[in-house]
Coordinates of C-alpha atoms and ligand atoms in Angstrom, one line a residue:
M1 CA 117.8 137.3 107.8
K2 CA 116.8 138.9 104.6
R3 CA 116.5 142.3 106.4
Y4 CA 120.1 142.0 107.6
S5 CA 121.6 141.4 104.2
R6 CA 119.6 144.2 102.5
T7 CA 120.8 146.7 105.1
G8 CA 124.3 145.3 104.7
L9 CA 124.2 145.8 101.0
R10 CA 123.1 149.4 101.4
I11 CA 125.9 150.1 103.9
G12 CA 128.3 148.3 101.5
T13 CA 127.6 150.6 98.6
Y14 CA 127.2 154.0 100.2
G15 CA 129.3 153.4 103.3
P16 CA 132.7 154.5 101.9
I17 CA 131.3 157.7 100.3
V18 CA 129.5 158.7 103.4
L19 CA 132.6 158.1 105.5
L20 CA 134.7 160.2 103.1
L21 CA 132.2 163.1 103.2
L22 CA 132.2 162.9 107.0
A23 CA 136.0 163.0 107.0
L24 CA 136.1 166.1 104.8
I25 CA 133.5 167.9 106.8
S26 CA 135.3 167.1 110.0
A27 CA 138.5 168.4 108.5
L28 CA 136.9 171.6 107.4
V29 CA 134.9 172.4 110.5
P30 CA 137.9 173.1 112.7
A31 CA 139.4 175.2 109.9
L32 CA 136.2 177.2 109.5
I33 CA 136.0 177.8 113.2
A34 CA 139.6 179.0 113.1
A35 CA 138.9 181.5 110.1
P36 CA 138.8 185.2 110.8
E37 CA 135.4 187.0 110.9
G38 CA 133.9 187.7 107.4
H39 CA 136.0 185.1 105.7
V40 CA 133.8 182.1 106.3
L41 CA 132.5 181.6 102.7
P42 CA 133.7 178.1 101.6
G43 CA 133.7 179.3 97.9
N44 CA 136.6 181.5 98.6
A45 CA 139.5 179.4 97.3
S46 CA 142.3 181.9 98.1
F47 CA 141.1 181.8 101.7
L48 CA 141.3 178.0 101.7
V49 CA 144.9 178.2 100.4
Q50 CA 145.7 180.8 103.0
L51 CA 144.1 178.6 105.6
W52 CA 146.2 175.7 104.4
L53 CA 149.3 177.7 104.7
G54 CA 148.3 179.2 108.0
H55 CA 146.9 176.1 109.7
G56 CA 148.4 173.2 107.7
R57 CA 150.2 172.0 110.6
I58 CA 147.0 171.4 112.4
L59 CA 144.9 170.2 109.5
L60 CA 147.2 167.6 108.1
P61 CA 147.2 165.5 111.3
L62 CA 143.4 166.0 111.5
L63 CA 143.0 164.7 108.0
L64 CA 145.3 161.7 108.6
F65 CA 143.4 160.9 111.8
N66 CA 140.1 161.0 109.9
A67 CA 141.5 158.7 107.2
A68 CA 142.6 156.3 109.9
L69 CA 139.1 156.5 111.3
I70 CA 137.6 155.7 107.9
L71 CA 139.9 152.7 107.5
F72 CA 139.1 151.4 111.0
G73 CA 135.4 151.8 110.4
W74 CA 135.6 150.1 107.0
R75 CA 137.4 147.1 108.4
H76 CA 135.1 146.9 111.3
Y77 CA 132.2 146.9 109.0
R78 CA 133.7 144.1 106.8
A79 CA 134.2 141.9 109.9
L80 CA 130.7 142.5 111.0
R81 CA 129.3 141.6 107.6
A82 CA 131.3 138.3 107.6
Q83 CA 130.0 137.5 111.0
I84 CA 126.4 138.1 110.0
A85 CA 126.9 135.8 106.9
D86 CA 128.5 133.1 109.1
R87 CA 125.6 133.3 111.5
A88 CA 123.1 133.1 108.7
R89 CA 124.9 130.0 107.3
A90 CA 125.0 128.3 110.7
A91 CA 121.3 129.0 111.3
A92 CA 120.5 127.5 107.9
R93 CA 122.6 124.5 108.7
A94 CA 120.9 124.0 112.0
R95 CA 117.5 124.3 110.4
T96 CA 118.5 121.6 107.8
L97 CA 119.8 119.4 110.6
A98 CA 116.6 119.8 112.5
M99 CA 114.5 119.1 109.5
R100 CA 116.4 116.4 107.7
D101 CA 117.6 112.9 108.5
P102 CA 121.4 113.1 108.1
L103 CA 121.8 109.5 106.9
T104 CA 119.3 109.6 104.0
G105 CA 118.6 113.3 103.5
F106 CA 114.9 112.5 103.8
H107 CA 112.6 114.6 106.1
N108 CA 112.6 113.5 109.7
R109 CA 109.4 112.8 111.7
R110 CA 109.0 116.4 112.8
S111 CA 109.4 117.9 109.4
L112 CA 107.2 115.2 107.8
A113 CA 104.4 116.6 110.0
E114 CA 104.9 120.1 108.5
S115 CA 105.6 119.1 104.9
G116 CA 102.9 116.4 105.0
A117 CA 100.4 118.9 106.3
E118 CA 101.2 121.3 103.5
L119 CA 100.8 118.5 100.9
L120 CA 97.5 117.4 102.5
A121 CA 96.2 121.0 102.5
H122 CA 97.2 121.4 98.8
A123 CA 95.6 118.1 97.9
A124 CA 92.3 119.0 99.7
H125 CA 92.3 122.4 98.0
R126 CA 92.4 120.7 94.6
G127 CA 89.8 118.2 95.5
R128 CA 92.3 115.4 95.7
A129 CA 93.4 112.9 98.4
M130 CA 96.7 112.0 100.0
A131 CA 98.1 108.5 100.3
M132 CA 100.5 107.7 103.1
L133 CA 102.8 104.7 102.8
L134 CA 104.6 103.4 105.9
L135 CA 107.5 101.0 105.3
D136 CA 109.4 98.9 107.8
V137 CA 112.4 96.7 106.9
D138 CA 111.9 93.1 107.8
H139 CA 114.4 91.8 110.3
F140 CA 116.6 94.9 109.9
K141 CA 118.4 94.1 113.2
N142 CA 119.8 90.9 111.7
V143 CA 121.5 93.0 109.0
N144 CA 123.3 95.0 111.7
D145 CA 124.0 91.8 113.7
I146 CA 125.4 89.9 110.8
H147 CA 127.1 92.5 108.6
G148 CA 127.8 95.3 111.0
H149 CA 126.5 98.9 111.3
A150 CA 128.2 100.3 108.3
V151 CA 126.3 97.9 106.0
G152 CA 123.1 98.6 108.0
D153 CA 123.5 102.3 107.3
G154 CA 124.4 101.6 103.7
L155 CA 121.2 99.5 103.3
L156 CA 119.1 102.3 104.8
R157 CA 120.7 104.8 102.3
S158 CA 120.0 102.4 99.4
I159 CA 116.4 101.8 100.5
A160 CA 115.9 105.6 100.6
A161 CA 117.4 106.0 97.1
E162 CA 115.0 103.4 95.8
I163 CA 112.0 104.9 97.5
A164 CA 112.9 108.3 96.0
R165 CA 113.3 106.8 92.6
L166 CA 109.9 105.0 92.7
A167 CA 107.8 107.7 94.4
P168 CA 105.6 110.0 92.2
P169 CA 106.8 113.5 91.6
G170 CA 106.1 115.9 94.5
A171 CA 106.1 113.1 97.1
V172 CA 107.2 113.9 100.6
M173 CA 109.6 111.2 101.9
A174 CA 110.7 110.8 105.5
R175 CA 112.7 108.4 107.6
L176 CA 110.8 108.1 110.9
G177 CA 113.8 106.6 112.8
G178 CA 115.4 103.2 112.8
D179 CA 114.3 101.2 109.7
E180 CA 111.0 103.0 109.3
F181 CA 110.2 105.2 106.3
A182 CA 107.1 107.1 105.2
C183 CA 106.2 108.4 101.7
A184 CA 103.2 110.7 101.2
F185 CA 101.8 111.8 97.8
E186 CA 98.7 113.2 96.2
I187 CA 96.3 111.0 94.3
A188 CA 92.9 111.4 92.7
H189 CA 90.1 110.8 95.2
D190 CA 88.9 107.4 93.7
D191 CA 92.4 106.3 92.6
A192 CA 93.5 103.9 95.4
A193 CA 94.9 101.7 92.6
A194 CA 97.5 104.4 91.9
A195 CA 98.7 104.3 95.5
H196 CA 98.7 100.5 95.4
A197 CA 100.8 100.4 92.2
V198 CA 103.5 102.6 93.9
A199 CA 103.4 100.5 97.0
E200 CA 103.7 97.2 95.1
G201 CA 106.6 98.7 93.0
V202 CA 108.5 99.6 96.1
V203 CA 107.9 96.2 97.8
A204 CA 108.9 94.4 94.7
R205 CA 112.1 96.4 94.2
L206 CA 113.2 96.1 97.8
S207 CA 112.8 92.4 97.8
Q208 CA 115.7 92.3 95.3
P209 CA 119.2 92.4 96.6
L210 CA 120.5 95.9 97.4
K211 CA 124.1 97.2 97.5
A212 CA 125.0 98.4 101.0
D213 CA 128.5 99.6 101.7
G214 CA 129.9 97.3 99.1
T215 CA 127.9 94.2 100.2
L216 CA 124.9 92.7 98.5
V217 CA 122.2 92.4 101.1
H218 CA 118.9 90.4 100.6
T219 CA 116.1 92.0 102.5
S220 CA 112.4 92.8 102.2
I221 CA 109.9 95.3 103.6
S222 CA 106.4 95.3 105.0
L223 CA 104.3 98.2 103.8
G224 CA 101.0 99.7 105.2
I225 CA 98.9 102.2 103.2
S226 CA 96.3 104.7 104.4
I227 CA 94.4 107.4 102.4
S228 CA 93.0 110.7 103.6
A229 CA 89.3 110.8 104.3
P230 CA 86.8 113.0 106.2
D231 CA 87.5 110.9 109.3
C232 CA 91.3 110.8 108.7
D233 CA 92.5 114.3 107.7
T234 CA 95.7 114.9 109.6
V235 CA 99.2 113.6 109.1
D236 CA 99.1 112.0 112.5
Q237 CA 95.9 110.0 111.8
L238 CA 97.2 108.9 108.4
L239 CA 100.5 107.8 109.9
R240 CA 98.6 105.9 112.7
R241 CA 96.4 104.1 110.2
A242 CA 99.4 103.3 107.9
D243 CA 101.2 102.0 110.9
I244 CA 98.3 99.7 111.9
A245 CA 98.2 98.4 108.2
M246 CA 102.0 97.9 108.2
Y247 CA 101.7 95.8 111.4
A248 CA 99.0 93.7 109.6
A249 CA 101.5 93.3 106.7
K250 CA 104.0 91.9 109.1
Q251 CA 101.5 89.6 110.6
R252 CA 100.7 88.3 107.1
G253 CA 104.2 87.1 106.7
R254 CA 106.0 90.3 105.7
N255 CA 107.3 91.3 102.3
G256 CA 103.9 92.6 101.3
V257 CA 101.4 95.5 101.1
S258 CA 98.5 95.9 103.4
W259 CA 95.7 98.5 103.4
F260 CA 94.2 99.9 106.6
D261 CA 90.7 98.8 107.5
S262 CA 88.8 99.6 110.7
S263 CA 88.7 95.9 111.8
M264 CA 92.5 96.1 112.2
E265 CA 92.1 98.9 114.8
K266 CA 89.8 96.7 116.8
A267 CA 92.1 93.8 116.7
L268 CA 95.0 96.0 117.8
Q269 CA 92.9 97.2 120.7
K270 CA 92.1 93.7 121.7
R271 CA 95.8 92.8 121.5
S272 CA 96.9 95.7 123.7
E273 CA 94.2 94.7 126.3
L274 CA 95.6 91.2 126.2
E275 CA 99.1 92.6 126.6
S276 CA 98.2 94.6 129.7
K277 CA 96.4 91.6 131.2
M278 CA 99.5 89.5 130.6
R279 CA 101.7 92.1 132.3
Q280 CA 99.6 91.7 135.4
G281 CA 99.1 87.9 135.0
I282 CA 102.7 86.8 134.7
P283 CA 103.9 88.0 138.1
A284 CA 100.5 87.0 139.6
G285 CA 101.2 83.4 138.6
E286 CA 98.2 83.1 136.2
F287 CA 100.3 81.2 133.7
E288 CA 100.8 77.5 134.6
P289 CA 102.4 74.5 133.0
Y290 CA 100.3 71.7 131.6
F291 CA 101.9 68.3 130.8
E292 CA 101.4 66.2 127.7
Q293 CA 102.5 62.6 127.9
Q294 CA 105.2 61.3 125.6
V295 CA 105.2 57.6 125.0
D296 CA 107.8 55.2 123.7
L297 CA 106.0 53.5 120.7
A298 CA 107.9 50.3 120.8
T299 CA 107.2 49.5 124.5
G300 CA 104.2 51.7 125.3
R301 CA 106.1 53.1 128.3
L302 CA 105.6 56.7 129.4
S303 CA 109.0 58.4 128.8
G304 CA 108.2 62.0 129.8
F305 CA 106.1 65.1 129.3
E306 CA 106.0 68.1 127.0
V307 CA 105.3 71.3 129.0
L308 CA 102.6 73.5 127.5
A309 CA 101.7 76.9 128.9
R310 CA 98.1 77.5 130.0
W311 CA 96.5 80.8 130.9
N312 CA 93.4 80.8 133.0
H313 CA 92.4 84.5 133.4
P314 CA 90.2 85.3 136.4
M315 CA 87.7 87.1 134.2
L316 CA 88.3 86.0 130.7
G317 CA 88.7 82.3 131.5
H318 CA 90.9 80.0 129.4
I319 CA 93.0 81.8 126.7
P320 CA 94.8 79.4 124.3
P321 CA 98.6 79.6 123.8
T322 CA 98.0 80.2 120.0
Q323 CA 96.6 83.6 121.1
F324 CA 98.9 84.6 123.9
I325 CA 102.3 83.3 122.7
P326 CA 102.4 85.6 119.6
V327 CA 101.4 88.6 121.8
A328 CA 104.1 87.7 124.3
E329 CA 106.6 87.4 121.5
E330 CA 105.7 90.8 120.0
T331 CA 105.7 92.6 123.3
G332 CA 108.9 91.0 124.6
L333 CA 107.1 89.3 127.5
I334 CA 107.9 85.8 126.2
G335 CA 111.0 85.5 128.3
D336 CA 109.3 86.2 131.6
L337 CA 106.3 84.1 130.7
S338 CA 108.4 81.2 129.6
F339 CA 110.6 81.2 132.6
S340 CA 107.7 81.5 135.0
V341 CA 106.1 78.3 133.4
I342 CA 109.4 76.4 133.2
R343 CA 110.3 77.2 136.8
Q344 CA 107.0 75.7 138.0
A345 CA 107.4 72.7 135.8
L346 CA 110.9 71.9 137.0
I347 CA 110.1 72.4 140.7
E348 CA 107.3 69.9 140.2
A349 CA 109.1 67.4 138.0
R350 CA 112.2 67.1 140.2
E351 CA 109.9 65.0 142.6
W352 CA 109.0 62.5 139.9
D353 CA 110.7 59.3 138.7
P354 CA 114.2 60.4 137.5
E355 CA 113.6 58.4 134.3
L356 CA 110.9 60.9 133.2
S357 CA 112.1 63.6 130.9
I358 CA 110.7 67.1 130.5
S359 CA 110.5 68.9 127.1
I360 CA 110.1 72.6 127.1
N361 CA 109.3 74.9 124.1
L362 CA 111.5 77.9 123.5
S363 CA 110.4 80.7 121.2
P364 CA 112.7 81.6 118.3
L365 CA 112.8 85.1 119.9
Q366 CA 114.3 83.7 123.0
M367 CA 117.1 82.2 120.9
R368 CA 118.1 85.8 120.2
D369 CA 118.8 86.4 123.9
P370 CA 122.6 86.2 124.4
W371 CA 122.0 85.4 128.1
L372 CA 119.5 82.6 127.5
A373 CA 121.9 79.8 128.3
Q374 CA 123.0 81.4 131.5
K375 CA 119.4 82.1 132.6
L376 CA 118.5 78.4 132.0
V377 CA 121.5 77.0 133.7
K378 CA 120.8 79.3 136.7
L379 CA 117.2 78.0 136.8
L380 CA 118.5 74.4 136.8
V381 CA 120.7 75.2 139.7
E382 CA 118.0 77.0 141.6
T383 CA 115.4 74.2 141.1
S384 CA 118.0 71.4 141.5
F385 CA 116.8 69.9 138.3
P386 CA 119.4 67.7 136.5
G387 CA 120.2 69.0 133.0
H388 CA 120.1 65.5 131.4
R389 CA 116.4 65.2 132.2
L390 CA 115.6 68.4 130.2
E391 CA 115.0 68.6 126.4
I392 CA 114.5 71.9 124.6
E393 CA 112.2 72.1 121.6
I394 CA 113.0 74.8 119.1
T395 CA 111.5 75.4 115.6
E396 CA 113.4 76.4 112.5
T397 CA 111.6 79.7 112.2
G398 CA 114.0 82.6 112.8
L399 CA 116.6 80.2 114.2
F400 CA 119.0 80.6 111.4
D401 CA 118.8 84.4 111.2
N402 CA 121.6 84.5 113.8
L403 CA 123.1 81.1 113.6
P404 CA 126.4 81.9 115.5
L405 CA 124.4 83.0 118.5
A406 CA 122.1 80.0 118.3
Q407 CA 125.1 77.7 118.1
S408 CA 126.8 79.3 121.1
I409 CA 123.6 79.1 123.2
V410 CA 123.1 75.5 122.2
G411 CA 126.7 74.7 122.9
S412 CA 126.4 76.0 126.5
L413 CA 123.2 74.1 127.1
K414 CA 124.6 70.8 125.7
N415 CA 127.5 71.2 128.1
Q416 CA 124.9 70.9 130.9
G417 CA 123.6 67.6 129.4
I418 CA 120.4 69.3 128.0
R419 CA 119.1 67.8 124.8
L420 CA 117.8 69.6 121.7
A421 CA 114.8 68.7 119.6
L422 CA 113.8 70.3 116.2
D423 CA 110.1 71.0 116.6
D424 CA 107.4 71.2 114.0
F425 CA 109.6 69.5 111.4
G426 CA 108.1 69.5 107.9
T427 CA 106.4 72.9 108.3
G428 CA 109.4 75.2 107.8
Y429 CA 112.3 75.0 105.4
S430 CA 113.1 71.5 106.7
S431 CA 116.4 71.6 105.0
L432 CA 119.1 69.1 105.6
A433 CA 121.6 72.0 106.0
H434 CA 119.5 73.4 108.8
L435 CA 119.3 70.0 110.5
R436 CA 123.1 69.7 110.5
A437 CA 123.8 73.3 111.5
L438 CA 122.9 72.6 115.1
P439 CA 123.6 69.4 117.1
F440 CA 120.0 68.2 117.4
D441 CA 119.2 65.1 119.4
R442 CA 115.7 64.5 118.0
I443 CA 113.2 65.5 115.3
K444 CA 109.5 66.1 116.0
I445 CA 107.1 65.7 113.1
D446 CA 104.4 68.3 113.1
K447 CA 100.9 67.1 114.0
S448 CA 99.4 68.3 110.7
F449 CA 101.1 65.4 109.0
I450 CA 100.2 62.9 111.7
L451 CA 96.6 63.8 111.9
S452 CA 96.2 63.1 108.1
L453 CA 98.7 60.2 107.9
L454 CA 96.1 57.6 106.9
D455 CA 94.0 59.8 104.6
N456 CA 96.6 61.8 102.7
P457 CA 99.3 60.0 100.7
E458 CA 101.5 63.2 100.7
S459 CA 101.5 63.3 104.5
A460 CA 102.3 59.6 104.6
A461 CA 105.2 60.2 102.2
I462 CA 106.5 63.1 104.3
V463 CA 106.3 61.1 107.5
N464 CA 108.1 58.2 105.9
A465 CA 110.8 60.4 104.5
I466 CA 111.4 62.1 107.9
A467 CA 111.6 58.7 109.6
R468 CA 114.3 57.6 107.1
L469 CA 116.1 60.9 107.5
G470 CA 116.2 60.4 111.3
D471 CA 117.3 56.8 110.8
N472 CA 120.2 57.9 108.6
L473 CA 121.3 60.7 110.9
S474 CA 120.8 58.5 114.0
L475 CA 118.2 61.0 115.3
P476 CA 115.2 59.6 117.1
V477 CA 111.9 60.8 115.8
T478 CA 108.8 61.9 117.8
A479 CA 105.3 62.2 116.2
E480 CA 102.9 64.7 117.8
G481 CA 99.1 64.7 117.4
V482 CA 98.6 61.0 117.7
E483 CA 94.8 60.8 118.2
R484 CA 94.0 57.2 117.1
A485 CA 95.3 53.7 117.7
D486 CA 95.4 52.9 113.9
I487 CA 97.7 56.0 113.4
E488 CA 99.8 54.8 116.3
N489 CA 100.2 51.4 114.7
R490 CA 101.1 52.9 111.4
L491 CA 103.8 55.1 113.0
R492 CA 105.2 52.1 114.8
E493 CA 105.4 50.3 111.4
I494 CA 107.2 53.3 109.8
G495 CA 109.7 53.2 112.6
V496 CA 108.8 56.4 114.5
N497 CA 110.2 56.2 118.0
K498 CA 107.9 58.2 120.2
G499 CA 104.4 59.5 120.1
Q500 CA 102.3 62.1 121.9
G501 CA 98.7 63.2 121.5
W502 CA 95.2 62.7 122.7
L503 CA 95.3 59.0 122.3
Y504 CA 97.4 59.0 125.5
G505 CA 95.6 61.9 127.1
H506 CA 95.1 65.7 126.8
P507 CA 97.7 68.0 128.4
M508 CA 96.9 68.1 132.1
P509 CA 97.6 70.2 135.2
I510 CA 100.1 69.3 137.9
S511 CA 97.5 67.8 140.2
Q512 CA 96.3 65.4 137.5
V513 CA 99.9 64.4 136.6
R514 CA 100.6 63.5 140.2
R515 CA 97.6 61.2 140.3
L516 CA 98.6 59.5 137.1
L517 CA 102.2 59.0 138.3
A518 CA 101.1 57.8 141.7
E519 CA 98.9 55.2 140.1
R520 CA 101.8 54.0 138.0
Q521 CA 104.2 54.1 140.9
L522 CA 106.3 56.7 139.2
L523 CA 106.3 59.1 142.2
P524 CA 108.9 58.7 145.0
L525 CA 107.2 58.3 148.4
S526 CA 107.3 62.0 149.5
A527 CA 105.6 63.2 146.4
S528 CA 103.1 60.3 146.3
G529 CA 102.1 61.3 149.8
A530 CA 101.3 64.7 148.6
A531 CA 99.3 63.3 145.7
A532 CA 97.4 61.1 148.0
R533 CA 96.6 64.1 150.2
Q534 CA 95.4 65.9 147.1
R535 CA 93.1 63.0 146.2
G536 CA 91.7 62.9 149.6
Ligands
LIG1 P1 103.5 72.7 119.8 O1 104.8 72.9 120.5 O2 103.5 72.1 118.4 O3 102.5 71.9 120.8 C1 101.7 70.9 120.4 C2 100.3 71.4 120.3 O4 99.4 70.4 119.8 C3 99.7 71.8 121.7 O5 98.8 72.8 121.5 C4 99.0 70.5 122.1 O6 98.0 70.8 123.0 C5 98.4 70.2 120.8 N1 98.1 68.7 120.7 C6 98.7 67.8 121.4 N2 98.2 66.6 121.1 C7 97.3 66.8 120.1 C8 96.4 65.9 119.4 O7 96.4 64.7 119.5 N3 95.6 66.5 118.5 C9 95.6 67.8 118.3 N4 94.7 68.3 117.4 N5 96.4 68.7 119.0 C10 97.2 68.2 119.9 P2 98.9 74.1 122.5 O8 99.1 73.6 123.8 O9 97.6 74.8 122.2 O10 100.1 74.8 122.0 C11 100.2 75.4 120.7 C12 101.5 75.9 120.5 O11 101.8 77.0 121.4 C13 102.6 74.9 120.7 O12 102.7 74.1 119.6 C14 103.8 75.8 121.0 O13 104.3 76.2 119.7 C15 103.2 77.0 121.7 N6 103.4 76.9 123.1 C16 102.7 76.3 124.0 N7 103.2 76.5 125.2 C17 104.4 77.2 125.0 C18 105.4 77.6 125.9 O14 105.5 77.5 127.1 N8 106.5 78.4 125.3 C19 106.5 78.6 124.0 N9 107.5 79.2 123.5 N10 105.5 78.1 123.2 C20 104.5 77.4 123.7
LIG2 CA1 106.5 71.6 121.0
LIG3 CA1 103.6 71.2 116.4

């Protein structure tokens, strides 16, 4: 482009003079040709005058024609010059668009690779290191869902402005897409503390409310850090490590800083292996429902079962739900997994005594699925399971991020006669406001309080308080984790309605439930026949 403009400048300065000379020459040449022999010396002025007098009629139009040519050439040249400038501007704009994120003005992922590599090379040349911070906004989707996209965009702009303000001079900042940002800067080789201080500063600032399109938004970020090293000397590797560290920051409860370490990489690998095994295992029916008895504390009568997912992998054996449920949630497999287990449970339980209820666990992530109610109702129809026998257990976690959606889901389910229990009560916010935001039918006290009921006065106080709360709100209370008879007695005294736990039996597979129900005459004839066949 520079070459063009220099040539243009030269043409611009000398062009008119050259053209004028050309015109004069072209006017004189025909005259000289027309001069008589021996009178061709241009210095002879009288000859020129004679020439003018003699051939003026021809020369004048020639001169005029040349002047017109000059004008035409000049205008053409000006238009060409403007066109070249336009093209140069468009090319520069296209280059900026290709390099920059239009929303924040930060680098985009591609140009971070280039600028980051330059910074990395510069740092290495000076015997220094490069720190890479990777930031992800916690629950950014909720901001869009609740406040709309204009506020979401405004929030991203405000976050970018704060990162730019807090980053050290010379830092390369990028938006990697969505709500993910990167910030790379030089540090002294042994000065991890400097990088940490920047990271802590950014996390602290972004946990304060931010102005976004005229709205004050409360948010937080999770941040991962990596530092260049002999085995990590490209932008790609730094980003990958920072990403793994950021994921660990999310796992640790978000709103924090996490440094990369190699154990994280191994954990990630294990997790992705688990994910691929789950992808095969769900359609193969490897996940099955186990049933945990729920007992009426006043009468000792079996009132129903909680369904708990179990995974018996053909090679790895038994994998506990505390391991596979979080992976299913992160990978979006929780819906398929959950429905596969619930379907099996309902098909089985429809054969049991109609007095027996079935409680299923729904992940907070499933409560963000706008089609959840429809899917559940469809499943009830397909399995011919009556809605009034079904209870859904949900925890407070994440439930109130999108309360209107949760309320609409719950409304549709309650129309089918399905009941709603607040699970793990006492471990989350456990606020009265939360309890009243949705039409719960039951509170379940988390097992951590029940297990220590007799040894820990605080647990006893909490269990007592929850029982009173349930009393006042007319919500029956279930205690989970009842392992001993003395705890059961105490719960009965406190006024807790139902209990479940190892005192009554461990969660069991379908075949074992059938045997138990057959013994207690809680299986209608057709099903007890099947149970008897299984026993035999
Ligand atoms: P949760 O819903 O609180 O389930 C109760 C957990 O306590 C179960 O663990 C159960 O086996 C265990 N438990 C029951 N009685 C006792 C007892 O007396 N003592 C002790 N120490 N533990 C007892 P599990 O089956 O390992 O499930 C763990 C968690 O995994 C569940 O906690 C639930 O949050 C989740 N989960 C299990 N199955 C599903 C499922 O199908 N869907 C979803 N979304 N989550 C599930
Ligand atoms: Ca539960
Ligand atoms: Ca629990």
